[in-house]
Amino acid sequence: DGGITQSPKYLFRKEGQNVTLSCEQNLNHDAMYWYRQDPGQGLRLIYYSQIVNDFQKGDIAEGYSVSREKKESFPLTVTSAQKNPTAFYLCASSGGGGFGETQYFGPGTRLLVL
Amino acid sequence: AQTVTQSQPEMSVQEAETVTLSCTYDTSESDYYLFWYKQPPSRQMILVIRQEAYKQQNATENRFSVNFQKAAKSFSLKISDSQLGDAAMYFCALVGTYKYIFGTGTRLKVLA
């Protein structure tokens, strides 16, 4: 089955620690995205990538970093500079038809700070 | 700046009845797309319906349809013959040139 996988489902971060969230897709999509979801708020875009080896900052990129070395993978690192990382993180992908293509989402990762 | 407003934090509907969720937006872009996504308790976002702004015709998908009023910048979602499985958070989203803005969501409860 084609789809998007995210791991782990739950992740715990200690103060000052960097953690990496995994996102893999086998839909052969060119574009991939990372969103953050907080209670009572909609999704906010962290980073997106339209093609391998290229990515752009979204609205709340501070304290986060990404890489796109393979078409299938778009890992997100939450760095120690992100002071309030507790949230639900969603990864998505879309085909290469332009910015209006439908995004398909993974099941999400919940990040908690110890 | 682009904005999306969902003014109904929560709605309830009786099973088999019809409900309409409202969404208003603002954008200066001439080319944009509008979406409704559903987030059930599993929290995985699922596409409900997509509308291309340049198309006059309202999008429909089985029991789901939209009322797209471009001049009024309104994009409401109508769910007909509501089912228990429709209970979820519904998010309206506006996509301009690689700008992705989501509303704060409407929680829909379906009463048996």
mmCIF file of C-alpha atoms in Angstrom:
data_model
loop_
_atom_site.group_PDB
_atom_site.id
_atom_site.type_symbol
_atom_site.label_atom_id
_atom_site.label_comp_id
_atom_site.label_asym_id
_atom_site.label_seq_id
_atom_site.Cartn_x
_atom_site.Cartn_y
_atom_site.Cartn_z
ATOM 1 C CA ASP A 1 0.000 0.000 0.000
ATOM 2 C CA GLY A 2 1.242 3.462 -0.838
ATOM 3 C CA GLY A 3 1.361 5.978 1.932
ATOM 4 C CA ILE A 4 3.302 8.068 4.409
ATOM 5 C CA THR A 5 4.865 6.679 7.550
ATOM 6 C CA GLN A 6 6.064 8.667 10.530
ATOM 7 C CA SER A 7 8.102 7.382 13.421
ATOM 8 C CA PRO A 8 8.107 7.232 16.281
ATOM 9 C CA LYS A 9 4.494 7.673 17.314
ATOM 10 C CA TYR A 10 5.599 9.218 20.620
ATOM 11 C CA LEU A 11 8.919 10.924 21.318
ATOM 12 C CA PHE A 12 10.294 12.328 24.533
ATOM 13 C CA ARG A 13 12.904 15.047 24.593
ATOM 14 C CA LYS A 14 15.119 16.097 27.460
ATOM 15 C CA GLU A 15 16.183 19.686 27.937
ATOM 16 C CA GLY A 16 19.012 20.671 25.601
ATOM 17 C CA GLN A 17 18.598 17.585 23.427
ATOM 18 C CA ASN A 18 18.115 17.444 19.675
ATOM 19 C CA VAL A 19 15.613 14.885 18.407
ATOM 20 C CA THR A 20 14.782 13.733 14.892
ATOM 21 C CA LEU A 21 11.354 12.812 13.580
ATOM 22 C CA SER A 22 11.216 10.457 10.629
ATOM 23 C CA CYS A 23 8.944 10.805 7.595
ATOM 24 C CA GLU A 24 8.978 8.385 4.656
ATOM 25 C CA GLN A 25 6.662 8.199 1.650
ATOM 26 C CA ASN A 26 6.312 5.666 -1.156
ATOM 27 C CA LEU A 27 3.849 7.688 -3.223
ATOM 28 C CA ASN A 28 6.582 8.923 -5.578
ATOM 29 C CA HIS A 29 5.676 12.478 -4.614
ATOM 30 C CA ASP A 30 8.068 15.320 -5.301
ATOM 31 C CA ALA A 31 6.949 17.663 -2.534
ATOM 32 C CA MET A 32 7.032 17.042 1.213
ATOM 33 C CA TYR A 33 5.980 19.172 4.183
ATOM 34 C CA TRP A 34 6.234 19.383 7.962
ATOM 35 C CA TYR A 35 3.496 20.900 10.091
ATOM 36 C CA ARG A 36 3.094 21.538 13.787
ATOM 37 C CA GLN A 37 -0.300 21.260 15.479
ATOM 38 C CA ASP A 38 -1.001 22.748 18.906
ATOM 39 C CA PRO A 39 -4.271 22.392 20.857
ATOM 40 C CA GLY A 40 -6.931 24.803 19.644
ATOM 41 C CA GLN A 41 -4.889 25.819 16.641
ATOM 42 C CA GLY A 42 -4.715 24.784 13.051
ATOM 43 C CA LEU A 43 -1.660 23.358 11.379
ATOM 44 C CA ARG A 44 1.338 25.633 10.968
ATOM 45 C CA LEU A 45 3.951 25.032 8.293
ATOM 46 C CA ILE A 46 7.509 24.460 9.521
ATOM 47 C CA TYR A 47 9.409 23.527 6.339
ATOM 48 C CA TYR A 48 8.629 22.261 2.880
ATOM 49 C CA SER A 49 10.603 20.721 0.049
ATOM 50 C CA GLN A 50 9.583 20.721 -3.582
ATOM 51 C CA ILE A 51 12.476 18.599 -4.804
ATOM 52 C CA VAL A 52 15.427 16.581 -3.539
ATOM 53 C CA ASN A 53 18.274 18.642 -2.044
ATOM 54 C CA ASP A 54 16.103 21.746 -1.800
ATOM 55 C CA PHE A 55 13.826 23.025 0.980
ATOM 56 C CA GLN A 56 12.289 26.288 2.168
ATOM 57 C CA LYS A 57 11.303 27.689 5.526
ATOM 58 C CA GLY A 58 7.663 27.895 6.424
ATOM 59 C CA ASP A 59 6.030 30.196 8.944
ATOM 60 C CA ILE A 60 7.632 28.756 12.114
ATOM 61 C CA ALA A 61 11.034 27.360 11.079
ATOM 62 C CA GLU A 62 13.037 28.724 14.027
ATOM 63 C CA GLY A 63 14.445 25.924 16.161
ATOM 64 C CA TYR A 64 13.916 23.274 13.492
ATOM 65 C CA SER A 65 16.053 21.852 10.686
ATOM 66 C CA VAL A 66 15.395 19.451 7.807
ATOM 67 C CA SER A 67 17.191 17.589 5.041
ATOM 68 C CA ARG A 68 16.001 16.103 1.781
ATOM 69 C CA GLU A 69 18.689 13.746 0.506
ATOM 70 C CA LYS A 70 16.242 11.239 -0.931
ATOM 71 C CA LYS A 71 12.891 11.700 -2.629
ATOM 72 C CA GLU A 72 11.247 9.326 -0.171
ATOM 73 C CA SER A 73 12.524 10.845 3.049
ATOM 74 C CA PHE A 74 12.191 14.211 4.792
ATOM 75 C CA PRO A 75 13.387 14.032 8.417
ATOM 76 C CA LEU A 76 12.755 16.886 10.824
ATOM 77 C CA THR A 77 15.171 17.708 13.638
ATOM 78 C CA VAL A 78 13.863 19.612 16.628
ATOM 79 C CA THR A 79 16.883 21.396 18.047
ATOM 80 C CA SER A 80 17.555 22.644 21.554
ATOM 81 C CA ALA A 81 16.861 26.149 20.233
ATOM 82 C CA GLN A 82 13.161 25.271 20.006
ATOM 83 C CA LYS A 83 12.001 26.337 23.465
ATOM 84 C CA ASN A 84 8.467 24.998 23.292
ATOM 85 C CA PRO A 85 8.606 21.804 21.235
ATOM 86 C CA THR A 86 5.687 19.965 22.837
ATOM 87 C CA ALA A 87 3.204 19.471 19.995
ATOM 88 C CA PHE A 88 1.820 17.043 17.445
ATOM 89 C CA TYR A 89 3.907 16.939 14.253
ATOM 90 C CA LEU A 90 2.445 15.990 10.898
ATOM 91 C CA CYS A 91 4.313 15.186 7.721
ATOM 92 C CA ALA A 92 2.654 15.411 4.313
ATOM 93 C CA SER A 93 3.498 14.934 0.662
ATOM 94 C CA SER A 94 2.009 15.975 -2.649
ATOM 95 C CA GLY A 95 2.578 15.307 -6.331
ATOM 96 C CA GLY A 96 4.611 17.580 -8.538
ATOM 97 C CA GLY A 97 1.750 19.376 -10.218
ATOM 98 C CA GLY A 98 2.277 22.650 -8.407
ATOM 99 C CA PHE A 99 1.383 24.215 -5.106
ATOM 100 C CA GLY A 100 -2.335 23.420 -5.336
ATOM 101 C CA GLU A 101 -1.944 19.668 -5.295
ATOM 102 C CA THR A 102 -3.678 17.710 -2.545
ATOM 103 C CA GLN A 103 -1.472 16.922 0.425
ATOM 104 C CA TYR A 104 -1.513 13.432 1.888
ATOM 105 C CA PHE A 105 -0.683 13.188 5.556
ATOM 106 C CA GLY A 106 1.095 10.704 7.772
ATOM 107 C CA PRO A 107 -0.259 9.540 11.146
ATOM 108 C CA GLY A 108 1.799 12.056 13.123
ATOM 109 C CA THR A 109 4.335 12.087 15.949
ATOM 110 C CA ARG A 110 3.588 13.472 19.397
ATOM 111 C CA LEU A 111 6.624 15.116 20.960
ATOM 112 C CA LEU A 112 6.749 15.645 24.695
ATOM 113 C CA VAL A 113 9.388 17.375 26.777
ATOM 114 C CA LEU A 114 10.593 15.665 29.969
ATOM 115 C CA ALA B 1 -1.274 38.258 4.431
ATOM 116 C CA GLN B 2 -3.436 35.194 4.017
ATOM 117 C CA THR B 3 -5.940 34.281 6.710
ATOM 118 C CA VAL B 4 -8.511 31.546 7.260
ATOM 119 C CA THR B 5 -11.305 31.912 9.808
ATOM 120 C CA GLN B 6 -13.527 29.140 11.099
ATOM 121 C CA SER B 7 -15.951 30.859 13.443
ATOM 122 C CA GLN B 8 -17.675 27.722 14.759
ATOM 123 C CA PRO B 9 -15.455 25.906 17.288
ATOM 124 C CA GLU B 10 -18.051 23.148 17.661
ATOM 125 C CA MET B 11 -21.166 21.975 15.839
ATOM 126 C CA SER B 12 -23.633 19.172 16.428
ATOM 127 C CA VAL B 13 -25.861 17.363 13.965
ATOM 128 C CA GLN B 14 -28.382 14.585 14.274
ATOM 129 C CA GLU B 15 -27.570 11.423 12.358
ATOM 130 C CA ALA B 16 -29.014 11.521 8.803
ATOM 131 C CA GLU B 17 -29.434 15.306 8.965
ATOM 132 C CA THR B 18 -27.506 17.997 7.088
ATOM 133 C CA VAL B 19 -24.946 20.372 8.576
ATOM 134 C CA THR B 20 -22.947 23.266 7.159
ATOM 135 C CA LEU B 21 -19.516 24.300 8.432
ATOM 136 C CA SER B 22 -18.404 27.826 7.649
ATOM 137 C CA CYS B 23 -15.044 29.131 6.503
ATOM 138 C CA THR B 24 -14.031 32.590 5.396
ATOM 139 C CA TYR B 25 -10.651 33.543 4.055
ATOM 140 C CA ASP B 26 -8.616 36.441 2.831
ATOM 141 C CA THR B 27 -5.860 36.476 0.241
ATOM 142 C CA SER B 28 -4.349 38.859 -2.258
ATOM 143 C CA GLU B 29 -3.403 36.024 -4.588
ATOM 144 C CA SER B 30 -5.335 35.556 -7.803
ATOM 145 C CA ASP B 31 -4.433 31.877 -8.075
ATOM 146 C CA TYR B 32 -5.241 29.776 -5.027
ATOM 147 C CA TYR B 33 -6.874 26.580 -3.856
ATOM 148 C CA LEU B 34 -9.190 25.769 -0.977
ATOM 149 C CA PHE B 35 -9.455 22.519 0.909
ATOM 150 C CA TRP B 36 -11.484 20.876 3.627
ATOM 151 C CA TYR B 37 -9.637 18.250 5.655
ATOM 152 C CA LYS B 38 -11.083 15.917 8.277
ATOM 153 C CA GLN B 39 -9.130 14.875 11.374
ATOM 154 C CA PRO B 40 -10.786 11.955 13.201
ATOM 155 C CA PRO B 41 -9.713 10.854 16.697
ATOM 156 C CA SER B 42 -6.823 8.927 15.122
ATOM 157 C CA ARG B 43 -5.468 12.412 14.231
ATOM 158 C CA GLN B 44 -4.573 11.494 10.663
ATOM 159 C CA MET B 45 -5.661 14.271 8.302
ATOM 160 C CA ILE B 46 -7.862 13.123 5.433
ATOM 161 C CA LEU B 47 -8.850 15.165 2.402
ATOM 162 C CA VAL B 48 -12.585 15.809 2.175
ATOM 163 C CA ILE B 49 -12.819 18.136 -0.790
ATOM 164 C CA ARG B 50 -10.672 20.436 -2.957
ATOM 165 C CA GLN B 51 -11.736 23.570 -4.837
ATOM 166 C CA GLU B 52 -9.771 25.440 -7.473
ATOM 167 C CA ALA B 53 -10.478 29.150 -7.087
ATOM 168 C CA TYR B 54 -10.647 29.778 -10.824
ATOM 169 C CA LYS B 55 -13.484 27.294 -11.195
ATOM 170 C CA GLN B 56 -16.997 28.662 -10.695
ATOM 171 C CA GLN B 57 -18.531 25.250 -10.149
ATOM 172 C CA ASN B 58 -18.789 24.105 -6.564
ATOM 173 C CA ALA B 59 -16.893 20.905 -5.829
ATOM 174 C CA THR B 60 -18.790 17.856 -4.625
ATOM 175 C CA GLU B 61 -17.666 14.499 -3.293
ATOM 176 C CA ASN B 62 -20.490 12.095 -2.510
ATOM 177 C CA ARG B 63 -22.272 13.474 0.601
ATOM 178 C CA PHE B 64 -19.883 16.424 0.855
ATOM 179 C CA SER B 65 -20.277 19.623 -1.128
ATOM 180 C CA VAL B 66 -19.033 23.180 -0.864
ATOM 181 C CA ASN B 67 -20.596 26.562 -1.360
ATOM 182 C CA PHE B 68 -17.777 28.626 -2.814
ATOM 183 C CA GLN B 69 -18.524 32.351 -2.918
ATOM 184 C CA LYS B 70 -15.378 33.913 -4.360
ATOM 185 C CA ALA B 71 -16.429 37.543 -4.094
ATOM 186 C CA ALA B 72 -17.447 37.070 -0.473
ATOM 187 C CA LYS B 73 -14.337 34.919 0.214
ATOM 188 C CA SER B 74 -16.483 32.215 1.726
ATOM 189 C CA PHE B 75 -15.997 28.450 1.448
ATOM 190 C CA SER B 76 -18.535 26.495 3.472
ATOM 191 C CA LEU B 77 -18.791 22.701 3.663
ATOM 192 C CA LYS B 78 -22.157 20.942 3.598
ATOM 193 C CA ILE B 79 -22.416 17.390 4.860
ATOM 194 C CA SER B 80 -25.620 15.621 3.874
ATOM 195 C CA ASP B 81 -27.061 12.497 5.475
ATOM 196 C CA SER B 82 -24.603 12.790 8.371
ATOM 197 C CA GLN B 83 -23.152 9.541 9.681
ATOM 198 C CA LEU B 84 -21.535 8.660 12.992
ATOM 199 C CA GLY B 85 -18.232 8.285 11.154
ATOM 200 C CA ASP B 86 -18.351 11.940 10.162
ATOM 201 C CA ALA B 87 -17.590 12.963 13.743
ATOM 202 C CA ALA B 88 -14.191 14.668 13.630
ATOM 203 C CA MET B 89 -12.356 17.977 13.532
ATOM 204 C CA TYR B 90 -12.759 19.706 10.189
ATOM 205 C CA PHE B 91 -10.123 22.132 8.947
ATOM 206 C CA CYS B 92 -10.462 24.622 6.147
ATOM 207 C CA ALA B 93 -7.209 25.392 4.335
ATOM 208 C CA LEU B 94 -6.096 28.028 1.842
ATOM 209 C CA VAL B 95 -3.141 27.397 -0.436
ATOM 210 C CA GLY B 96 -1.594 30.315 -2.311
ATOM 211 C CA THR B 97 1.802 30.292 -3.963
ATOM 212 C CA TYR B 98 3.469 27.865 -1.538
ATOM 213 C CA LYS B 99 1.630 29.482 1.346
ATOM 214 C CA TYR B 100 -0.370 26.989 3.358
ATOM 215 C CA ILE B 101 -2.804 28.422 5.901
ATOM 216 C CA PHE B 102 -5.141 26.295 8.006
ATOM 217 C CA GLY B 103 -8.079 27.469 10.072
ATOM 218 C CA THR B 104 -8.428 26.591 13.749
ATOM 219 C CA GLY B 105 -10.961 23.859 13.043
ATOM 220 C CA THR B 106 -14.569 22.980 13.812
ATOM 221 C CA ARG B 107 -15.346 19.967 15.970
ATOM 222 C CA LEU B 108 -18.351 18.131 14.557
ATOM 223 C CA LYS B 109 -20.397 15.891 16.827
ATOM 224 C CA VAL B 110 -22.895 13.491 15.306
ATOM 225 C CA LEU B 111 -25.773 12.501 17.581
ATOM 226 C CA ALA B 112 -27.390 9.092 17.225
#
